């Protein structure tokens, strides 16, 4: 919904600027239609004051403007509030502003100027109408009408001279359409104006309320942070893949069997291992040795490939969006919603494997929760003989041989978490600070487009309000790529030659 205070402010300044313009004051006095439209704006101002409780610096000015109109017209006028909504009032304001600019050839900036100080005394003082002003503009109107009549007669005479030599050709070609066919004259007089471009498709139209100059460089900084996080995450994953933890035969005998002499020295029966340990072991058993099983911090398989994808995709996508040349002024000054959500989604999934090895304590829990070791860690027996796994002894063994590698993994994980969190916070923050849609500008643009369509349907031309559009020097127009140029040249020539 449009802000009632902003609409009220726009109405007040428009009314003040009209009254301060001597020519428009005369038009209020002289033209009943313009006077009635202006009175309607004051009624809308009164409605905003009564129904929406708005004012200008704690002063309600509708009554003052009503007195000014009475002073200009030297006659009584009827002022009353109506039941219009804010959107309807703003639409009428936009239409009245456009019509005033077009009908009386007044600059838009002059009518919407908001730098003047507004007081009730200044409004009434500016509402001057005297005989000198009336005489001045009545004489100007007479001069303009005489000039227009003179130009009209000259145009008619020139048109008549041009039509004479065409009569013979018209009689010859009458009734012929394309290629000498029928139906040519039936479309005469039915031409329409040029189709206007909707503002939403015009690269000059920027429908947002701000153009933060810091946005392009900020998007690049966020992309760099995401790339750094991605690189650290990938290095950590690769490093974890290289860590292969092997438990030698001495470990099995000391920590699993407590050097029990009843346990045979050789275990060559694979079925025995599967039954006792309830575990799928390696298919090849070393002759005369207990099986050595490898534990990986990062398996080489689907999970690891998926983790690589999670780490790479956000960096590629947001870097492409940040470093490519903007295709429009909208892309230049805004962070698109989809890249941010893309990064949030993939980084969110990446956080789980990172947190699982964030500290040495987390890595200890990783081993403690391993399916093969979990039963012993929970104090459950592994064998019918009541043998239990000495997990504390196991962890001492791992810490002595692999502690430095665990510390390295933890450092990389913490760095990954810091940069991932930083990129997520920065991306979401910039999304919140994105320029918001300018609803009033969109409504003005829509009203102008509808008016242009109406004129076009009547065969007339209409130039939309150019203040809606950005400076042409700032507009970004996407040029066709080299491939597109080559494609068009190659296949268009071929198509044209086939037609011939």
Tab-separated table of C-alpha atoms in Angstrom:
chain	number	residue	atom	x	y	z
A	1	UNK	CA	0.000	0.000	0.000
A	2	UNK	CA	1.214	3.479	-0.873
A	3	UNK	CA	2.204	5.731	2.029
A	4	UNK	CA	-0.562	8.303	2.619
A	5	UNK	CA	1.958	10.889	3.857
A	6	UNK	CA	3.957	10.684	0.623
A	7	UNK	CA	0.829	11.077	-1.506
A	8	UNK	CA	-0.283	14.048	0.608
A	9	UNK	CA	3.142	15.662	0.271
A	10	UNK	CA	3.066	15.198	-3.518
A	11	UNK	CA	-0.391	16.785	-3.734
A	12	UNK	CA	0.640	19.757	-1.583
A	13	UNK	CA	3.739	20.570	-3.630
A	14	UNK	CA	1.926	20.094	-6.942
A	15	UNK	CA	-0.831	22.472	-5.807
A	16	UNK	CA	1.678	25.050	-4.563
A	17	UNK	CA	3.729	24.941	-7.780
A	18	UNK	CA	0.579	25.346	-9.888
A	19	UNK	CA	-0.524	28.394	-7.898
A	20	UNK	CA	2.944	29.950	-8.109
A	21	UNK	CA	2.924	29.580	-11.916
A	22	UNK	CA	1.254	32.687	-13.357
A	23	UNK	CA	0.118	30.970	-16.560
A	24	UNK	CA	-1.463	28.067	-14.671
A	25	UNK	CA	-3.210	30.495	-12.305
A	26	UNK	CA	-4.796	32.085	-15.343
A	27	UNK	CA	-5.827	28.651	-16.652
A	28	UNK	CA	-7.544	27.960	-13.312
A	29	UNK	CA	-9.459	31.207	-13.761
A	30	UNK	CA	-10.183	30.754	-17.473
A	31	UNK	CA	-10.582	27.002	-18.121
A	32	UNK	CA	-13.481	25.318	-16.318
A	33	UNK	CA	-12.214	21.782	-17.010
A	34	UNK	CA	-8.768	22.503	-15.591
A	35	UNK	CA	-10.310	24.314	-12.624
A	36	UNK	CA	-12.594	21.353	-11.851
A	37	UNK	CA	-9.682	18.900	-12.077
A	38	UNK	CA	-7.633	21.081	-9.723
A	39	UNK	CA	-10.536	21.312	-7.269
A	40	UNK	CA	-10.719	17.499	-7.366
A	41	UNK	CA	-7.086	17.346	-6.231
A	42	UNK	CA	-7.871	19.624	-3.279
A	43	UNK	CA	-10.826	17.365	-2.406
A	44	UNK	CA	-8.437	14.396	-2.449
A	45	UNK	CA	-6.092	16.336	-0.169
A	46	UNK	CA	-9.015	16.967	2.192
A	47	UNK	CA	-9.862	13.230	2.149
A	48	UNK	CA	-6.313	12.335	3.172
A	49	UNK	CA	-6.532	14.790	6.063
A	50	UNK	CA	-9.896	13.582	7.338
A	51	UNK	CA	-9.767	9.832	6.673
A	52	UNK	CA	-6.037	9.132	6.984
A	53	UNK	CA	-5.036	11.836	9.486
A	54	UNK	CA	-2.074	13.199	7.510
A	55	UNK	CA	-0.630	16.703	7.433
A	56	UNK	CA	2.430	18.738	6.491
A	57	UNK	CA	4.540	19.639	9.524
A	58	UNK	CA	1.451	19.342	11.755
A	59	UNK	CA	-0.521	21.711	9.501
A	60	UNK	CA	-3.428	20.643	7.268
A	61	UNK	CA	-3.385	22.755	4.101
A	62	UNK	CA	-6.452	21.674	2.087
A	63	UNK	CA	-8.561	24.538	3.461
A	64	UNK	CA	-5.806	27.054	2.641
A	65	UNK	CA	-5.594	25.837	-0.969
A	66	UNK	CA	-9.391	26.035	-1.202
A	67	UNK	CA	-9.220	29.710	-0.167
A	68	UNK	CA	-6.494	30.280	-2.764
A	69	UNK	CA	-8.684	28.842	-5.546
A	70	UNK	CA	-11.611	31.025	-4.493
A	71	UNK	CA	-9.269	34.012	-4.523
A	72	UNK	CA	-8.002	33.182	-8.038
A	73	UNK	CA	-11.399	32.426	-9.586
A	74	UNK	CA	-13.178	35.235	-7.743
A	75	UNK	CA	-16.108	32.858	-7.271
A	76	UNK	CA	-17.325	30.293	-4.775
A	77	UNK	CA	-16.279	26.663	-5.212
A	78	UNK	CA	-17.567	23.500	-3.566
A	79	UNK	CA	-14.976	21.496	-1.605
A	80	UNK	CA	-15.770	18.178	0.081
A	81	UNK	CA	-14.001	14.970	0.985
A	82	UNK	CA	-14.733	11.769	-0.926
A	83	UNK	CA	-14.522	8.016	-0.284
A	84	UNK	CA	-11.505	7.279	-2.474
A	85	UNK	CA	-8.658	4.991	-1.451
A	86	UNK	CA	-5.015	6.064	-1.339
A	87	UNK	CA	-4.298	4.148	-4.556
A	88	UNK	CA	-7.158	5.898	-6.356
A	89	UNK	CA	-6.011	9.301	-5.094
A	90	UNK	CA	-2.454	8.668	-6.258
A	91	UNK	CA	-3.651	7.450	-9.662
A	92	UNK	CA	-5.682	10.674	-10.105
A	93	UNK	CA	-2.663	12.719	-9.017
A	94	UNK	CA	-0.434	11.017	-11.605
A	95	UNK	CA	-3.007	11.455	-14.374
A	96	UNK	CA	-3.603	15.137	-13.493
A	97	UNK	CA	0.145	15.806	-13.418
A	98	UNK	CA	0.678	14.205	-16.848
A	99	UNK	CA	-2.280	16.031	-18.412
A	100	UNK	CA	-1.116	19.393	-17.030
A	101	UNK	CA	2.390	18.873	-18.421
A	102	UNK	CA	1.067	17.863	-21.837
A	103	UNK	CA	-1.752	20.413	-22.160
A	104	UNK	CA	0.087	23.504	-20.937
A	105	UNK	CA	3.665	22.528	-21.872
A	106	UNK	CA	5.033	22.962	-18.356
A	107	UNK	CA	8.206	21.191	-17.231
A	108	UNK	CA	7.618	18.268	-14.900
A	109	UNK	CA	10.460	19.271	-12.589
A	110	UNK	CA	8.797	22.633	-12.044
A	111	UNK	CA	5.541	20.996	-10.940
A	112	UNK	CA	7.060	18.390	-8.606
A	113	UNK	CA	9.684	20.677	-7.073
A	114	UNK	CA	9.773	20.044	-3.308
A	115	UNK	CA	12.460	22.537	-2.312
A	116	UNK	CA	10.080	25.407	-1.574
A	117	UNK	CA	9.107	26.231	1.974
A	118	UNK	CA	5.357	25.980	2.466
A	119	UNK	CA	3.364	28.332	4.659
A	120	UNK	CA	-0.307	29.276	4.627
A	121	UNK	CA	0.639	32.926	4.116
A	122	UNK	CA	2.784	32.112	1.072
A	123	UNK	CA	-0.008	30.053	-0.529
A	124	UNK	CA	-2.556	32.856	-0.216
A	125	UNK	CA	-0.021	35.518	-1.218
A	126	UNK	CA	0.813	33.601	-4.416
A	127	UNK	CA	-2.868	33.315	-5.404
A	128	UNK	CA	-2.803	36.596	-7.307
A	129	UNK	CA	-5.235	37.258	-10.150
A	130	UNK	CA	-5.743	40.757	-11.590
A	131	UNK	CA	-6.736	42.414	-14.840
A	132	UNK	CA	-3.148	42.722	-16.017
A	133	UNK	CA	-2.647	38.958	-15.821
A	134	UNK	CA	-5.999	38.264	-17.488
A	135	UNK	CA	-5.284	40.689	-20.328
A	136	UNK	CA	-1.758	39.329	-20.838
A	137	UNK	CA	-2.773	35.705	-21.322
A	138	UNK	CA	-5.969	36.447	-23.239
A	139	UNK	CA	-3.898	38.389	-25.756
A	140	UNK	CA	-1.429	35.495	-25.918
A	141	UNK	CA	-4.271	33.069	-26.578
A	142	UNK	CA	-5.623	35.242	-29.389
A	143	UNK	CA	-2.186	35.448	-30.954
A	144	UNK	CA	-1.717	31.675	-30.671
A	145	UNK	CA	-5.128	30.947	-32.177
A	146	UNK	CA	-4.463	33.294	-35.088
A	147	UNK	CA	-1.091	31.625	-35.675
A	148	UNK	CA	-2.625	28.153	-35.482
A	149	UNK	CA	-5.373	29.121	-37.955
A	150	UNK	CA	-2.786	30.525	-40.335
A	151	UNK	CA	-0.684	27.363	-40.138
A	152	UNK	CA	-3.768	25.194	-40.603
A	153	UNK	CA	-4.742	27.006	-43.797
A	154	UNK	CA	-1.203	26.688	-45.124
A	155	UNK	CA	-1.174	22.938	-44.391
A	156	UNK	CA	-4.538	22.421	-46.106
A	157	UNK	CA	-3.349	24.288	-49.190
A	158	UNK	CA	-0.155	22.223	-49.357
A	159	UNK	CA	-2.106	19.000	-48.848
A	160	UNK	CA	-4.501	19.911	-51.657
A	161	UNK	CA	-1.610	20.509	-54.042
A	162	UNK	CA	-0.085	17.148	-53.146
A	163	UNK	CA	-3.355	15.265	-53.687
A	164	UNK	CA	-3.942	16.549	-57.240
A	165	UNK	CA	-1.155	14.584	-59.004
A	166	UNK	CA	-2.081	11.421	-57.051
A	167	UNK	CA	-5.665	11.202	-58.305
A	168	UNK	CA	-4.778	9.395	-61.519
A	169	UNK	CA	-2.637	6.855	-59.686
A	170	UNK	CA	-5.349	6.359	-57.101
A	171	UNK	CA	-7.980	5.673	-59.770
A	172	UNK	CA	-5.639	3.195	-61.442
A	173	UNK	CA	-4.681	1.296	-58.318
A	174	UNK	CA	-7.987	1.506	-56.470
A	175	UNK	CA	-9.221	-1.882	-55.382
A	176	UNK	CA	-5.814	-3.547	-55.695
A	177	UNK	CA	-4.106	-5.027	-52.709
A	178	UNK	CA	-0.771	-6.825	-52.561
A	179	UNK	CA	0.439	-8.134	-55.957
A	180	UNK	CA	-2.527	-6.598	-57.738
A	181	UNK	CA	-5.081	-8.398	-55.550
A	182	UNK	CA	-8.211	-7.056	-53.953
A	183	UNK	CA	-8.873	-5.347	-50.686
A	184	UNK	CA	-6.333	-2.480	-50.756
A	185	UNK	CA	-8.606	0.501	-49.954
A	186	UNK	CA	-10.566	-1.247	-47.199
A	187	UNK	CA	-7.745	-0.598	-44.719
A	188	UNK	CA	-7.216	3.058	-45.554
A	189	UNK	CA	-7.708	5.329	-42.546
A	190	UNK	CA	-7.368	2.419	-40.134
A	191	UNK	CA	-3.692	2.860	-39.238
A	192	UNK	CA	-2.586	2.695	-35.661
A	193	UNK	CA	0.287	4.351	-33.823
A	194	UNK	CA	3.574	2.716	-32.942
A	195	UNK	CA	3.340	-0.003	-30.297
A	196	UNK	CA	4.805	1.364	-27.015
A	197	UNK	CA	7.349	-0.685	-25.059
A	198	UNK	CA	6.140	-1.685	-21.571
A	199	UNK	CA	8.376	-0.044	-18.935
A	200	UNK	CA	9.114	-3.443	-17.387
A	201	UNK	CA	10.854	-4.465	-20.636
A	202	UNK	CA	12.617	-1.157	-21.216
A	203	UNK	CA	16.290	-1.249	-20.053
A	204	UNK	CA	16.013	2.445	-19.119
A	205	UNK	CA	13.319	1.780	-16.500
A	206	UNK	CA	14.641	1.114	-12.976
A	207	UNK	CA	11.713	0.224	-10.676
A	208	UNK	CA	13.592	0.366	-7.360
A	209	UNK	CA	13.943	3.123	-4.783
A	210	UNK	CA	17.760	3.352	-4.612
A	211	UNK	CA	21.006	2.690	-6.489
A	212	UNK	CA	23.606	1.781	-3.858
A	213	UNK	CA	27.014	2.515	-5.364
A	214	UNK	CA	28.616	-0.012	-3.015
A	215	UNK	CA	26.612	-2.931	-4.390
A	216	UNK	CA	28.880	-4.019	-7.338
A	217	UNK	CA	32.080	-4.137	-5.247
A	218	UNK	CA	30.255	-5.748	-2.295
A	219	UNK	CA	29.005	-8.582	-4.507
A	220	UNK	CA	32.588	-9.220	-5.636
A	221	UNK	CA	33.859	-9.245	-2.028
A	222	UNK	CA	31.201	-11.800	-1.039
A	223	UNK	CA	32.113	-13.937	-4.052
A	224	UNK	CA	35.799	-13.873	-3.009
A	225	UNK	CA	34.874	-14.970	0.537
A	226	UNK	CA	32.808	-17.843	-0.877
A	227	UNK	CA	35.700	-18.898	-3.143
A	228	UNK	CA	38.142	-18.906	-0.187
A	229	UNK	CA	35.702	-20.976	1.888
A	230	UNK	CA	35.293	-23.394	-1.003
A	231	UNK	CA	39.064	-23.802	-1.484
A	232	UNK	CA	39.665	-24.472	2.229
A	233	UNK	CA	36.771	-26.944	2.317
A	234	UNK	CA	38.107	-28.850	-0.692
A	235	UNK	CA	41.647	-28.953	0.727
A	236	UNK	CA	40.264	-30.336	3.981
A	237	UNK	CA	38.262	-33.037	2.174
A	238	UNK	CA	41.276	-34.081	0.092
A	239	UNK	CA	43.514	-34.159	3.158
A	240	UNK	CA	41.038	-36.335	5.075
A	241	UNK	CA	41.012	-38.779	2.161
A	242	UNK	CA	44.750	-39.293	2.587
A	243	UNK	CA	44.421	-40.293	6.253
A	244	UNK	CA	44.242	-44.095	6.447
A	245	UNK	CA	44.207	-45.393	10.001
A	246	UNK	CA	45.416	-48.995	10.269
A	247	UNK	CA	45.187	-51.182	13.348
A	248	UNK	CA	48.112	-53.687	13.331
A	249	UNK	CA	47.979	-57.233	14.699
A	250	UNK	CA	49.534	-56.118	17.978
A	251	UNK	CA	46.582	-53.795	18.514
A	252	UNK	CA	44.039	-56.542	18.008
A	253	UNK	CA	45.765	-58.822	20.457
A	254	UNK	CA	46.285	-56.138	23.127
A	255	UNK	CA	43.076	-54.086	22.958
A	256	UNK	CA	40.575	-56.540	21.503
A	257	UNK	CA	41.628	-59.850	23.020
A	258	UNK	CA	43.639	-58.566	26.003
A	259	UNK	CA	46.420	-60.980	24.933
A	260	UNK	CA	44.169	-63.885	25.915
A	261	UNK	CA	46.176	-67.069	25.252
A	262	UNK	CA	42.933	-68.956	24.607
A	263	UNK	CA	42.426	-66.980	21.390
A	264	UNK	CA	44.140	-68.880	18.576
A	265	UNK	CA	47.023	-67.115	16.861
A	266	UNK	CA	45.723	-67.629	13.351
A	267	UNK	CA	42.287	-66.603	12.136
A	268	UNK	CA	41.763	-67.870	8.613
A	269	UNK	CA	38.029	-68.515	8.860
A	270	UNK	CA	36.184	-65.520	7.366
A	271	UNK	CA	32.828	-66.875	8.522
A	272	UNK	CA	34.108	-66.797	12.092
A	273	UNK	CA	34.907	-63.077	11.816
A	274	UNK	CA	31.526	-62.225	10.329
A	275	UNK	CA	29.717	-64.167	13.017
A	276	UNK	CA	31.690	-62.964	16.019
A	277	UNK	CA	32.180	-59.312	15.074
A	278	UNK	CA	28.960	-58.993	13.087
A	279	UNK	CA	30.896	-57.098	10.464
A	280	UNK	CA	31.787	-57.336	6.782
A	281	UNK	CA	35.539	-57.711	6.677
A	282	UNK	CA	38.020	-57.601	3.848
A	283	UNK	CA	37.750	-60.671	1.664
A	284	UNK	CA	41.468	-61.377	1.673
A	285	UNK	CA	42.818	-62.565	5.013
A	286	UNK	CA	46.550	-62.493	5.619
A	287	UNK	CA	47.852	-65.997	6.229
A	288	UNK	CA	48.760	-66.411	9.866
A	289	UNK	CA	47.754	-62.819	10.717
A	290	UNK	CA	44.796	-61.063	12.199
A	291	UNK	CA	42.998	-58.949	9.582
A	292	UNK	CA	44.109	-55.275	9.430
A	293	UNK	CA	41.076	-53.027	8.896
A	294	UNK	CA	41.371	-49.431	7.572
A	295	UNK	CA	39.262	-46.572	8.949
A	296	UNK	CA	38.972	-43.487	6.723
A	297	UNK	CA	38.048	-40.042	7.971
A	298	UNK	CA	36.713	-39.382	4.477
A	299	UNK	CA	35.673	-42.287	2.287
A	300	UNK	CA	36.387	-42.222	-1.442
A	301	UNK	CA	32.920	-42.840	-2.786
A	302	UNK	CA	29.585	-41.177	-3.424
A	303	UNK	CA	29.653	-39.170	-0.172
A	304	UNK	CA	33.053	-37.677	-0.904
A	305	UNK	CA	32.094	-36.775	-4.481
A	306	UNK	CA	28.900	-35.196	-3.182
A	307	UNK	CA	30.902	-33.175	-0.645
A	308	UNK	CA	33.157	-31.957	-3.446
A	309	UNK	CA	30.109	-30.796	-5.381
A	310	UNK	CA	28.723	-29.029	-2.315
A	311	UNK	CA	32.008	-27.166	-1.962
A	312	UNK	CA	32.472	-26.186	-5.608
A	313	UNK	CA	28.992	-25.195	-6.823
A	314	UNK	CA	28.379	-22.147	-4.567
A	315	UNK	CA	31.758	-20.640	-5.501
A	316	UNK	CA	31.209	-21.142	-9.239
A	317	UNK	CA	27.658	-19.845	-9.251
A	318	UNK	CA	28.030	-16.722	-7.116
A	319	UNK	CA	31.369	-15.806	-8.767
A	320	UNK	CA	29.754	-15.982	-12.190
A	321	UNK	CA	26.926	-13.752	-10.997
A	322	UNK	CA	29.266	-11.221	-9.308
A	323	UNK	CA	32.078	-10.883	-11.864
A	324	UNK	CA	30.231	-11.016	-15.167
A	325	UNK	CA	29.250	-7.768	-16.859
A	326	UNK	CA	25.751	-6.713	-15.671
A	327	UNK	CA	23.094	-7.371	-18.292
A	328	UNK	CA	20.918	-4.555	-16.965
A	329	UNK	CA	21.007	-1.706	-14.479
A	330	UNK	CA	18.850	-3.875	-12.182
A	331	UNK	CA	21.621	-6.484	-11.969
A	332	UNK	CA	24.226	-3.794	-11.307
A	333	UNK	CA	22.609	-2.352	-8.181
A	334	UNK	CA	20.896	-5.439	-6.722
A	335	UNK	CA	21.895	-8.844	-5.406
A	336	UNK	CA	19.693	-11.452	-7.047
A	337	UNK	CA	17.687	-13.617	-4.670
A	338	UNK	CA	18.438	-16.984	-6.275
A	339	UNK	CA	22.291	-16.949	-6.004
A	340	UNK	CA	22.040	-16.119	-2.292
A	341	UNK	CA	19.529	-18.893	-1.632
A	342	UNK	CA	21.699	-21.238	-3.699
A	343	UNK	CA	24.725	-20.484	-1.506
A	344	UNK	CA	22.682	-20.738	1.715
A	345	UNK	CA	21.284	-24.136	0.690
A	346	UNK	CA	24.576	-25.743	-0.359
A	347	UNK	CA	26.643	-24.220	2.439
A	348	UNK	CA	24.004	-25.355	4.909
A	349	UNK	CA	24.446	-28.936	3.707
A	350	UNK	CA	28.252	-28.560	3.805
A	351	UNK	CA	28.226	-27.540	7.462
A	352	UNK	CA	27.250	-31.015	8.726
A	353	UNK	CA	30.404	-32.894	7.592
A	354	UNK	CA	32.555	-29.915	8.648
A	355	UNK	CA	31.121	-29.829	12.177
A	356	UNK	CA	31.616	-33.594	12.569
A	357	UNK	CA	35.428	-33.093	12.480
A	358	UNK	CA	35.557	-29.549	13.872
A	359	UNK	CA	37.623	-30.465	16.948
A	360	UNK	CA	39.743	-33.400	18.055
A	361	UNK	CA	36.908	-34.240	20.448
A	362	UNK	CA	34.524	-34.504	17.477
A	363	UNK	CA	36.969	-36.855	15.760
A	364	UNK	CA	37.110	-38.964	18.938
A	365	UNK	CA	33.299	-39.200	18.833
A	366	UNK	CA	33.578	-40.228	15.169
A	367	UNK	CA	35.594	-43.305	16.173
A	368	UNK	CA	33.500	-43.935	19.235
A	369	UNK	CA	30.372	-44.093	17.066
A	370	UNK	CA	31.941	-46.326	14.415
A	371	UNK	CA	29.730	-49.421	13.922
A	372	UNK	CA	32.693	-51.740	14.464
A	373	UNK	CA	33.820	-50.094	17.697
A	374	UNK	CA	30.521	-48.884	19.108
A	375	UNK	CA	29.712	-52.071	21.028
A	376	UNK	CA	33.021	-52.059	22.879
A	377	UNK	CA	32.810	-48.337	23.586
A	378	UNK	CA	29.408	-48.825	25.189
A	379	UNK	CA	30.807	-51.537	27.421
A	380	UNK	CA	29.077	-54.400	25.626
A	381	UNK	CA	30.854	-57.705	25.160
A	382	UNK	CA	32.212	-58.560	21.749
A	383	UNK	CA	32.626	-62.238	22.375
A	384	UNK	CA	30.748	-64.870	24.202
A	385	UNK	CA	33.751	-65.093	26.493
A	386	UNK	CA	32.941	-61.607	27.825
A	387	UNK	CA	35.850	-59.788	26.157
A	388	UNK	CA	35.363	-55.984	26.009
A	389	UNK	CA	37.089	-53.393	23.855
A	390	UNK	CA	39.476	-51.088	25.712
A	391	UNK	CA	38.420	-47.867	23.905
A	392	UNK	CA	40.555	-45.567	26.052
A	393	UNK	CA	43.588	-47.589	25.113
A	394	UNK	CA	42.496	-47.435	21.487
A	395	UNK	CA	42.238	-43.632	21.577
A	396	UNK	CA	45.659	-43.333	23.218
A	397	UNK	CA	47.075	-45.368	20.367
A	398	UNK	CA	45.336	-43.173	17.764
A	399	UNK	CA	46.403	-39.954	19.487
A	400	UNK	CA	50.060	-41.001	19.569
A	401	UNK	CA	50.239	-42.039	15.906
A	402	UNK	CA	47.663	-39.735	14.246
A	403	UNK	CA	47.192	-36.817	16.664
A	404	UNK	CA	49.007	-34.265	14.444
A	405	UNK	CA	46.804	-35.202	11.504
A	406	UNK	CA	43.661	-34.843	13.601
A	407	UNK	CA	44.827	-31.347	14.650
A	408	UNK	CA	45.401	-30.347	11.014
A	409	UNK	CA	41.909	-31.518	10.056
A	410	UNK	CA	40.465	-29.534	12.962
A	411	UNK	CA	42.293	-26.337	11.894
A	412	UNK	CA	41.041	-26.609	8.306
A	413	UNK	CA	37.519	-27.344	9.533
A	414	UNK	CA	37.480	-24.287	11.806
A	415	UNK	CA	38.747	-22.088	8.945
A	416	UNK	CA	36.075	-23.523	6.642
A	417	UNK	CA	33.372	-22.866	9.227
A	418	UNK	CA	34.530	-19.261	9.742
A	419	UNK	CA	34.508	-18.397	6.021
A	420	UNK	CA	31.270	-20.282	5.355
A	421	UNK	CA	29.538	-18.463	8.224
A	422	UNK	CA	30.982	-15.116	7.119
A	423	UNK	CA	29.791	-15.598	3.535
A	424	UNK	CA	26.314	-16.663	4.692
A	425	UNK	CA	25.911	-13.668	7.007
A	426	UNK	CA	27.203	-11.238	4.348
A	427	UNK	CA	24.990	-12.679	1.602
A	428	UNK	CA	21.822	-12.615	3.709
A	429	UNK	CA	22.624	-9.087	4.964
A	430	UNK	CA	23.083	-7.696	1.471
A	431	UNK	CA	19.836	-9.388	0.456
A	432	UNK	CA	18.041	-7.566	3.272
A	433	UNK	CA	19.666	-4.261	2.216
A	434	UNK	CA	18.631	-4.726	-1.416
A	435	UNK	CA	16.796	-1.724	-2.933
A	436	UNK	CA	13.043	-2.137	-2.541
A	437	UNK	CA	10.462	-1.800	-5.295
A	438	UNK	CA	9.233	1.768	-5.804
A	439	UNK	CA	5.482	1.158	-5.884
A	440	UNK	CA	4.632	4.742	-6.751
A	441	UNK	CA	7.020	4.753	-9.702
A	442	UNK	CA	5.557	1.479	-10.930
A	443	UNK	CA	2.031	2.875	-10.733
A	444	UNK	CA	3.085	5.987	-12.654
A	445	UNK	CA	4.771	3.845	-15.288
A	446	UNK	CA	1.696	1.637	-15.623
A	447	UNK	CA	-0.588	4.670	-15.939
A	448	UNK	CA	1.677	6.164	-18.625
A	449	UNK	CA	1.790	2.880	-20.535
A	450	UNK	CA	-1.999	2.520	-20.457
A	451	UNK	CA	-2.329	6.069	-21.742
A	452	UNK	CA	0.155	5.353	-24.554
A	453	UNK	CA	-1.845	2.250	-25.507
A	454	UNK	CA	-5.036	4.304	-25.600
A	455	UNK	CA	-3.468	6.894	-27.905
A	456	UNK	CA	-2.035	4.153	-30.106
A	457	UNK	CA	-5.457	2.518	-30.510
A	458	UNK	CA	-6.726	5.886	-31.768
A	459	UNK	CA	-3.934	6.134	-34.333
A	460	UNK	CA	-2.139	8.860	-32.390
A	461	UNK	CA	1.364	9.038	-30.971
A	462	UNK	CA	2.126	9.672	-27.310
A	463	UNK	CA	5.474	10.089	-25.594
A	464	UNK	CA	5.560	8.542	-22.154
A	465	UNK	CA	6.853	10.612	-19.241
A	466	UNK	CA	10.640	10.554	-19.748
A	467	UNK	CA	11.310	11.262	-16.075
A	468	UNK	CA	10.421	7.609	-15.454
A	469	UNK	CA	13.562	6.519	-17.233
A	470	UNK	CA	17.229	6.687	-16.285
A	471	UNK	CA	19.907	8.754	-17.937
A	472	UNK	CA	20.775	7.039	-21.275
A	473	UNK	CA	24.477	7.199	-20.349
A	474	UNK	CA	23.811	4.942	-17.354
A	475	UNK	CA	21.608	2.412	-19.140
A	476	UNK	CA	23.184	-1.005	-19.721
A	477	UNK	CA	22.214	-2.579	-23.021
A	478	UNK	CA	23.269	-6.166	-23.522
A	479	UNK	CA	25.134	-6.568	-26.803
A	480	UNK	CA	24.820	-9.848	-28.719
A	481	UNK	CA	27.641	-12.330	-28.196
A	482	UNK	CA	30.115	-13.198	-30.942
A	483	UNK	CA	28.422	-16.577	-31.315
A	484	UNK	CA	25.015	-14.910	-31.778
A	485	UNK	CA	26.435	-12.528	-34.394
A	486	UNK	CA	28.052	-15.430	-36.266
A	487	UNK	CA	24.872	-17.503	-36.066
A	488	UNK	CA	22.684	-14.688	-37.402
A	489	UNK	CA	25.066	-13.862	-40.232
A	490	UNK	CA	25.540	-17.474	-41.302
A	491	UNK	CA	21.992	-18.778	-41.152
A	492	UNK	CA	20.237	-15.548	-42.110
A	493	UNK	CA	22.231	-15.403	-45.339
A	494	UNK	CA	21.374	-19.032	-46.036
A	495	UNK	CA	17.679	-18.388	-45.351
A	496	UNK	CA	17.633	-15.335	-47.619
A	497	UNK	CA	19.349	-17.247	-50.435
A	498	UNK	CA	16.796	-20.085	-50.136
A	499	UNK	CA	13.952	-17.575	-50.496
A	500	UNK	CA	15.497	-16.179	-53.671
